[in-house]
Short mmCIF file of C-alpha atoms and ligand atoms in Angstrom, two decimals:
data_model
loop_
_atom_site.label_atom_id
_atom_site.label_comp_id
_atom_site.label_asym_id
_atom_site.label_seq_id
_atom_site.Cartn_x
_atom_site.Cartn_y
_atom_site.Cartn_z
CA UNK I 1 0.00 0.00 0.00
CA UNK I 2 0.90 3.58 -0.79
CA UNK I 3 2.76 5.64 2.28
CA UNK I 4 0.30 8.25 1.80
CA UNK I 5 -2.59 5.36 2.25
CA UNK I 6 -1.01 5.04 5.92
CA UNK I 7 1.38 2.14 5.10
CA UNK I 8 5.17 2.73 5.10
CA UNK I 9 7.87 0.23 3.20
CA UNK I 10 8.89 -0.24 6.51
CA UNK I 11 5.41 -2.00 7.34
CA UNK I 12 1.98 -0.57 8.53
CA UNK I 13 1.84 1.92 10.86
CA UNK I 14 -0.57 0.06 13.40
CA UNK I 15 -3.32 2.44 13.26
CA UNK I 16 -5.85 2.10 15.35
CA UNK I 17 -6.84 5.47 16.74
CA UNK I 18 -10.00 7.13 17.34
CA UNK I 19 -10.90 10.66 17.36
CA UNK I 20 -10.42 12.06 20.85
CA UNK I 21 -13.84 13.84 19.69
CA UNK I 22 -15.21 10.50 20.11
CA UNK I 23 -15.30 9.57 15.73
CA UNK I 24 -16.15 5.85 15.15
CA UNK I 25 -12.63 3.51 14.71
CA UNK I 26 -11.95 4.19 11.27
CA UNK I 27 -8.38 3.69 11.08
CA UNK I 28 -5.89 1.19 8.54
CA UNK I 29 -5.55 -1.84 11.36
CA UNK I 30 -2.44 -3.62 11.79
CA UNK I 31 -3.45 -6.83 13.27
CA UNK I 32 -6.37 -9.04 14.70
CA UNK I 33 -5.14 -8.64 18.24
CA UNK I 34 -4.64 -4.74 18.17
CA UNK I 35 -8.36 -3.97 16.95
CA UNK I 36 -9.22 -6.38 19.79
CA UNK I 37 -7.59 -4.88 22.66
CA UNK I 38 -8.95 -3.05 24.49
CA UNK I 39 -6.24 -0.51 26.12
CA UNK I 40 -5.24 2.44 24.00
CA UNK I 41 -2.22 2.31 21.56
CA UNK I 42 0.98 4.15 22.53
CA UNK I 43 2.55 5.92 19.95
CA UNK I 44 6.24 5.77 19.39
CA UNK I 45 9.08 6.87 17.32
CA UNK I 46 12.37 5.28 16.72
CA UNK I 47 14.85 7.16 15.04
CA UNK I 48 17.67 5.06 13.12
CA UNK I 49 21.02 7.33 13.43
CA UNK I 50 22.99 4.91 11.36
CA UNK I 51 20.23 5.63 8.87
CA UNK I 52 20.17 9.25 8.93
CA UNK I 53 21.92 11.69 6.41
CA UNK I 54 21.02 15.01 7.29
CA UNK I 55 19.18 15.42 4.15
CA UNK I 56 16.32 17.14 6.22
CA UNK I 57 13.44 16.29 3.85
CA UNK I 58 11.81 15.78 7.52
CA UNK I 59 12.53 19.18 8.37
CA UNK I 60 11.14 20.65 5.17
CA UNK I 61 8.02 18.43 4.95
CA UNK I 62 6.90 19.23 8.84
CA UNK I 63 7.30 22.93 7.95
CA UNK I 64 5.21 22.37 4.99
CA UNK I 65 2.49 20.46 7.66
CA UNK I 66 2.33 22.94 9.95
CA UNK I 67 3.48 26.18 8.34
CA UNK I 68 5.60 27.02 11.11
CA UNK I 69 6.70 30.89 11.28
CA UNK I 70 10.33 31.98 10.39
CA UNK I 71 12.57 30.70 13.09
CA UNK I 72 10.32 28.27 14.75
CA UNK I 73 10.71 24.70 14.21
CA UNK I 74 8.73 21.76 15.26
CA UNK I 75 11.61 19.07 14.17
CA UNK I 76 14.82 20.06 13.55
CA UNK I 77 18.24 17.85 12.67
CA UNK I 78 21.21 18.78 14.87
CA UNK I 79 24.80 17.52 13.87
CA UNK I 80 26.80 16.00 16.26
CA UNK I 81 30.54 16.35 16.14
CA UNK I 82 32.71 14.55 18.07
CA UNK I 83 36.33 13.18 18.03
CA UNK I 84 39.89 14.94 17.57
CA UNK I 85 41.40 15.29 13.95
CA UNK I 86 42.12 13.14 12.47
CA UNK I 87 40.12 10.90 13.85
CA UNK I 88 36.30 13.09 13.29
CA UNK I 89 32.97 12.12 12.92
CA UNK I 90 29.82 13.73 12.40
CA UNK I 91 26.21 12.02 12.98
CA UNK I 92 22.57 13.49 12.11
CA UNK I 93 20.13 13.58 15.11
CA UNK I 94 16.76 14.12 14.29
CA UNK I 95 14.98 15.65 17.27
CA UNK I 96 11.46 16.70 17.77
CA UNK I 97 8.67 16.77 21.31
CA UNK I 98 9.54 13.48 22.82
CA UNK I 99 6.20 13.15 23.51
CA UNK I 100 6.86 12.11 27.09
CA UNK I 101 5.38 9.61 29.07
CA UNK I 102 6.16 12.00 32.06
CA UNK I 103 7.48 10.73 35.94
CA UNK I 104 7.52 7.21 37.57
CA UNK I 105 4.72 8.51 39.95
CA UNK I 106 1.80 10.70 38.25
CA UNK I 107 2.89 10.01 34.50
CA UNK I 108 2.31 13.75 33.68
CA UNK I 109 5.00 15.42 31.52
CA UNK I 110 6.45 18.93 32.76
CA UNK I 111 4.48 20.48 29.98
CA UNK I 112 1.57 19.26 30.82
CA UNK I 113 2.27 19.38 34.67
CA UNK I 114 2.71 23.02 34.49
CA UNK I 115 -0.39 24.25 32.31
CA UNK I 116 -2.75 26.33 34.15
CA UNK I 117 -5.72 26.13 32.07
CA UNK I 118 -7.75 22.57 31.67
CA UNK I 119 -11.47 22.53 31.28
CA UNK I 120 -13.68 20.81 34.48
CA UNK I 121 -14.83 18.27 32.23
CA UNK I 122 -13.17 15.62 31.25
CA UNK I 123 -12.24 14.34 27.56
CA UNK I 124 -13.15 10.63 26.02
CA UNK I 125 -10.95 8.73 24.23
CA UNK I 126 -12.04 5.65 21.77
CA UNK I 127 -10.10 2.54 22.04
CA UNK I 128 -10.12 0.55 18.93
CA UNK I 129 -12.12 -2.28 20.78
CA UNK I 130 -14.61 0.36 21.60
CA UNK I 131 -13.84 1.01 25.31
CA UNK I 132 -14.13 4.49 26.67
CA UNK I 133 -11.72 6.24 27.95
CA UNK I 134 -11.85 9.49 30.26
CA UNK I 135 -9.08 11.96 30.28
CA UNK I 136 -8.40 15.26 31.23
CA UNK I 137 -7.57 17.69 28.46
CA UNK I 138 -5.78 21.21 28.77
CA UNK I 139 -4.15 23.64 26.82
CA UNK I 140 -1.50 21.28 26.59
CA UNK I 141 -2.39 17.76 27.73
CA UNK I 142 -1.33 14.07 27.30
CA UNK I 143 -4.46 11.88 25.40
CA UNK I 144 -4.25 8.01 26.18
CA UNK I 145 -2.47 7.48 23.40
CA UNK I 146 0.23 9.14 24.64
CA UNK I 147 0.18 12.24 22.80
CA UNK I 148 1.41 15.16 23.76
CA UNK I 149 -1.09 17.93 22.11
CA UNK I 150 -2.47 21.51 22.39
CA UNK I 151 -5.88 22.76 22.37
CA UNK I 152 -4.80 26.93 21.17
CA UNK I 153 -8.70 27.53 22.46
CA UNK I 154 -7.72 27.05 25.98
CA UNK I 155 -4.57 28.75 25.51
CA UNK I 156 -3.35 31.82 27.30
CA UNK I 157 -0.01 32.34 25.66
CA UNK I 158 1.60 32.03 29.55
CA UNK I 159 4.72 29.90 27.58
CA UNK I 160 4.84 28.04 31.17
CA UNK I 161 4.86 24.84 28.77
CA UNK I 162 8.03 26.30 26.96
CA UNK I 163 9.71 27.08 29.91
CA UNK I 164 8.93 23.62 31.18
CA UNK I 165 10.03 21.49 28.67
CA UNK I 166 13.42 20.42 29.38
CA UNK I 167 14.22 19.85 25.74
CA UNK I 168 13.23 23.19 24.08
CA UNK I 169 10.87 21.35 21.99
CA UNK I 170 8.18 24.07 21.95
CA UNK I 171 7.97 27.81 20.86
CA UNK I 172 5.72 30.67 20.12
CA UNK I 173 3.95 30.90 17.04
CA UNK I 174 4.15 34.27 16.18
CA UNK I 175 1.54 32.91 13.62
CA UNK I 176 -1.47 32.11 15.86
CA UNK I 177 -2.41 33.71 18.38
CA UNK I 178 -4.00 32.28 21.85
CA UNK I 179 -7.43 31.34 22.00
CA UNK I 180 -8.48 33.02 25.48
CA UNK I 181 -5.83 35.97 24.96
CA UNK I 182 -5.21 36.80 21.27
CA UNK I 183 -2.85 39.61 22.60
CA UNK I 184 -0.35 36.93 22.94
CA UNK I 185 1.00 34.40 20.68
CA UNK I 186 -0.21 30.46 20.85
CA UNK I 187 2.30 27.59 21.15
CA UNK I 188 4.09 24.70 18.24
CA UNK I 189 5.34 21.72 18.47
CA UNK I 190 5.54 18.29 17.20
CA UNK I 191 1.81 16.62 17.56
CA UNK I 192 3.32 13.09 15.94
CA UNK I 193 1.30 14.64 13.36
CA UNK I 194 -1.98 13.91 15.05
CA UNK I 195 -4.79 14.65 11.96
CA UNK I 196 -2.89 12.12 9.98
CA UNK I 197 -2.73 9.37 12.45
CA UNK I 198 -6.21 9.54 13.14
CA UNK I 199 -6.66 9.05 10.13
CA UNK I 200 -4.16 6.00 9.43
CA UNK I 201 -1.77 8.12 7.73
CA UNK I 202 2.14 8.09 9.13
CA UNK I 203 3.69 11.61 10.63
CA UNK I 204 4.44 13.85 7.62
CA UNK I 205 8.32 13.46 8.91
CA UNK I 206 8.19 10.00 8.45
CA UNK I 207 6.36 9.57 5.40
CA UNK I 208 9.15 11.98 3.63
CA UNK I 209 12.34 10.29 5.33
CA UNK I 210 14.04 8.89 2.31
CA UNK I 211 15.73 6.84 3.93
CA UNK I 212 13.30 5.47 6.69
CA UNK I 213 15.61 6.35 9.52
CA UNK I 214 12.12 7.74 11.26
CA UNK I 215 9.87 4.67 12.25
CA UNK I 216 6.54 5.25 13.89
CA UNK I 217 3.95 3.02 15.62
CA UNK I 218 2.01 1.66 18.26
CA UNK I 219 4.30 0.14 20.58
CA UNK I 220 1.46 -2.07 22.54
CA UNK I 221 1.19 -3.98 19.28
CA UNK I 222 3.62 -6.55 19.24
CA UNK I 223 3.42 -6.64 15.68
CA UNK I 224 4.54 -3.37 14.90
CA UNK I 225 7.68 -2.29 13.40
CA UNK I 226 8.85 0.02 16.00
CA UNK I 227 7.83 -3.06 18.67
CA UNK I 228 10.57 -5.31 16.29
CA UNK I 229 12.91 -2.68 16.69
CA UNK I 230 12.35 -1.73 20.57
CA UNK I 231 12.59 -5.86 21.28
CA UNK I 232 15.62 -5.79 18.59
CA UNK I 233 18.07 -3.17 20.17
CA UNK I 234 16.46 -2.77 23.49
CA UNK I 235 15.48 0.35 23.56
CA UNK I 236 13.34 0.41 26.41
CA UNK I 237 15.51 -1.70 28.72
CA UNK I 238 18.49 1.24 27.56
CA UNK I 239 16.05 3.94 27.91
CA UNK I 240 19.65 5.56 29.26
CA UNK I 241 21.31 5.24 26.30
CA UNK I 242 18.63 5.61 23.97
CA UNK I 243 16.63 8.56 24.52
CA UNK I 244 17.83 12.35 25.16
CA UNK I 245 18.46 13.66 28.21
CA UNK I 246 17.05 10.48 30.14
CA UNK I 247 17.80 12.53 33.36
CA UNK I 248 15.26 14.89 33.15
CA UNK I 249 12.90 12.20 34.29
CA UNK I 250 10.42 12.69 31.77
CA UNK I 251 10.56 9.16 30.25
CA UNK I 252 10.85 10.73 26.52
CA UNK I 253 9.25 7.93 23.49
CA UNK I 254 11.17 9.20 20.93
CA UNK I 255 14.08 6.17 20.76
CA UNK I 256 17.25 6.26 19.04
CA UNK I 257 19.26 3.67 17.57
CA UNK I 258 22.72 5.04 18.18
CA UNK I 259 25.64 2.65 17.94
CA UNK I 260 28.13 5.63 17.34
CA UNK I 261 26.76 7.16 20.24
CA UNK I 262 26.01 10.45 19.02
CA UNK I 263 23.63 10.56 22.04
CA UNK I 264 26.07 10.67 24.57
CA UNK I 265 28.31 13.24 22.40
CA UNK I 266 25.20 15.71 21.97
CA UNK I 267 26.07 18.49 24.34
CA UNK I 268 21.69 19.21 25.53
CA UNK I 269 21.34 20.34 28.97
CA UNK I 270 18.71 21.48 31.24
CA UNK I 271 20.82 25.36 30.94
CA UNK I 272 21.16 25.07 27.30
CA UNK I 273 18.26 23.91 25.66
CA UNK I 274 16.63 27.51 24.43
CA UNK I 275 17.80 27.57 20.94
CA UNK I 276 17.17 24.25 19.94
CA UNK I 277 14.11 24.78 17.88
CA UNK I 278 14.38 28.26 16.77
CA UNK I 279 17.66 27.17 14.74
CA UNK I 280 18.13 24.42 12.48
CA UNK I 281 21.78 24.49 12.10
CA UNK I 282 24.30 25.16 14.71
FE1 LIG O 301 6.45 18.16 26.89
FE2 LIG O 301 8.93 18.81 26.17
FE3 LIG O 301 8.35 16.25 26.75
FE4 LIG O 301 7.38 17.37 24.50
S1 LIG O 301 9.56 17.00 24.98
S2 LIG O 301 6.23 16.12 26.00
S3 LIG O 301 7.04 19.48 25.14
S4 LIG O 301 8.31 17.97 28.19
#
């Protein structure tokens, strides 16, 4: 099937999302067992670095998704030097929201955490086996499925969330403005490219990827690619190793397969995270 139909030539993304507005399951399923369970899917990404040359069709295609403003990004590929001459290399790291799972103990990102507005209600979320489930939403807030996505409606343009978010993944967008306070400017980031997944099509980033170092899935499906590749290089058990600044605490599933370690040579800290999506190039 054609990437565009929701199917990647690295396999099927697993889709089997419903609207958080409550839409029937209409989504390209990956397997027998995943439109029978009932708990939600959890949305992953790995990232290949092996895979990776810079060629940041990624870059270029999210901008074209989201029509980001000048200077904002909502993925961005950093190189990573490292080495003395003459013995230098240089990797690609593809970086984007991390789409946290958030601490051991409330499993509430720092984004999220932060946000002072969230409606009294709560929101529902379809599982593909029909089961409802109630969530709270927010300005920024964390659906079952693990994503990490804004409502601009709720939004006062505090940038709390930006502040928050240990890996600089969000910025202003000088293009919207906030919902409750349109003398301020809303928020981007990375959504995993939420109106196409519901939809059983792949993130924009990793439908464009020529060379499919961006894989992206439902990791509670055994079946699916990313699962292969999580069981494959164990990315979970390395969570250390294989995810960005795995000190924070915010259990980031965005996973990188790095055997050059361009992870550990990637110089992101808590003090200087402010630039990284408001530059593509260092
Ligand atoms: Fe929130 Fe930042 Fe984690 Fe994304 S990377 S979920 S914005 S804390």
């Amino acid at each position: 099937m054609e990437k565009e139909k929701g199917i990647s030539r690295r396999g099927a993304i697993k889709v089997v999302g419903t609207l958080a507005a409550g839409a029937a399951a209409s989504g390209v399923l990956g397997t027998a067992e995943a439109a029978g369970r009932k708990k939600a899917p959890r949305w992953v990404m790995v990232i290949d670095i092996r895979r990776c040359t810079g060629v940041r069709a990624c870059v270029v295609a999210c901008k074209a998704e989201y029509d980001t403003p000048l200077g904002a990004w909502n993925t961005v590929v950093r190189e990573v030097e490292s080495g003395k001459y003459p013995d230098v290399k240089k990797d690609f790291l593809p970086r984007l929201c991390n789409h946290c799972e958030g601490n051991e103990k409330e499993g509430v990102p720092p984004c999220v955490k932060i946000c002072p507005e969230y409606p009294a209600g709560r929101k529902e979320y379809i599982t593909p086996a029909g089961k409802k489930i109630r969530y709270r939403g927010g300005a920024t807030y964390k659906r079952p499925d693990g994503m990490i996505l804004l409502d601009n409606s709720l939004c006062i343009g505090c940038g709390k969330c930006i502040d928050a978010c240990p890996y600089g993944a969000r910025a202003f967008n000088k293009k919207l403005k906030a919902g409750k306070d349109p003398s301020k400017n809303g928020i981007t980031k990375c959504s995993f490219c939420q109106h196409r997944v519901d939809k059983g099509v792949e993130p924009s980033c990793v439908n464009t990827c020529p060379t499919s170092s961006r894989v992206f899935g439902d990791i509670n499906d055994p079946n699916s690619e990313v699962s292969k590749l999580a069981k494959e290089f164990k990315l979970m058990e390395r969570s250390n190793e294989t995810t960005i600044l795995p000190e924070a605490g915010t259990r980031p599933q965005i996973y990188y397969i790095d055997e050059k370690n361009a992870l550990g040579n990637y110089k992101l800290t808590k003090e200087n995270k402010t630039d990284e999506f408001k530059a593509e190039i260092k």
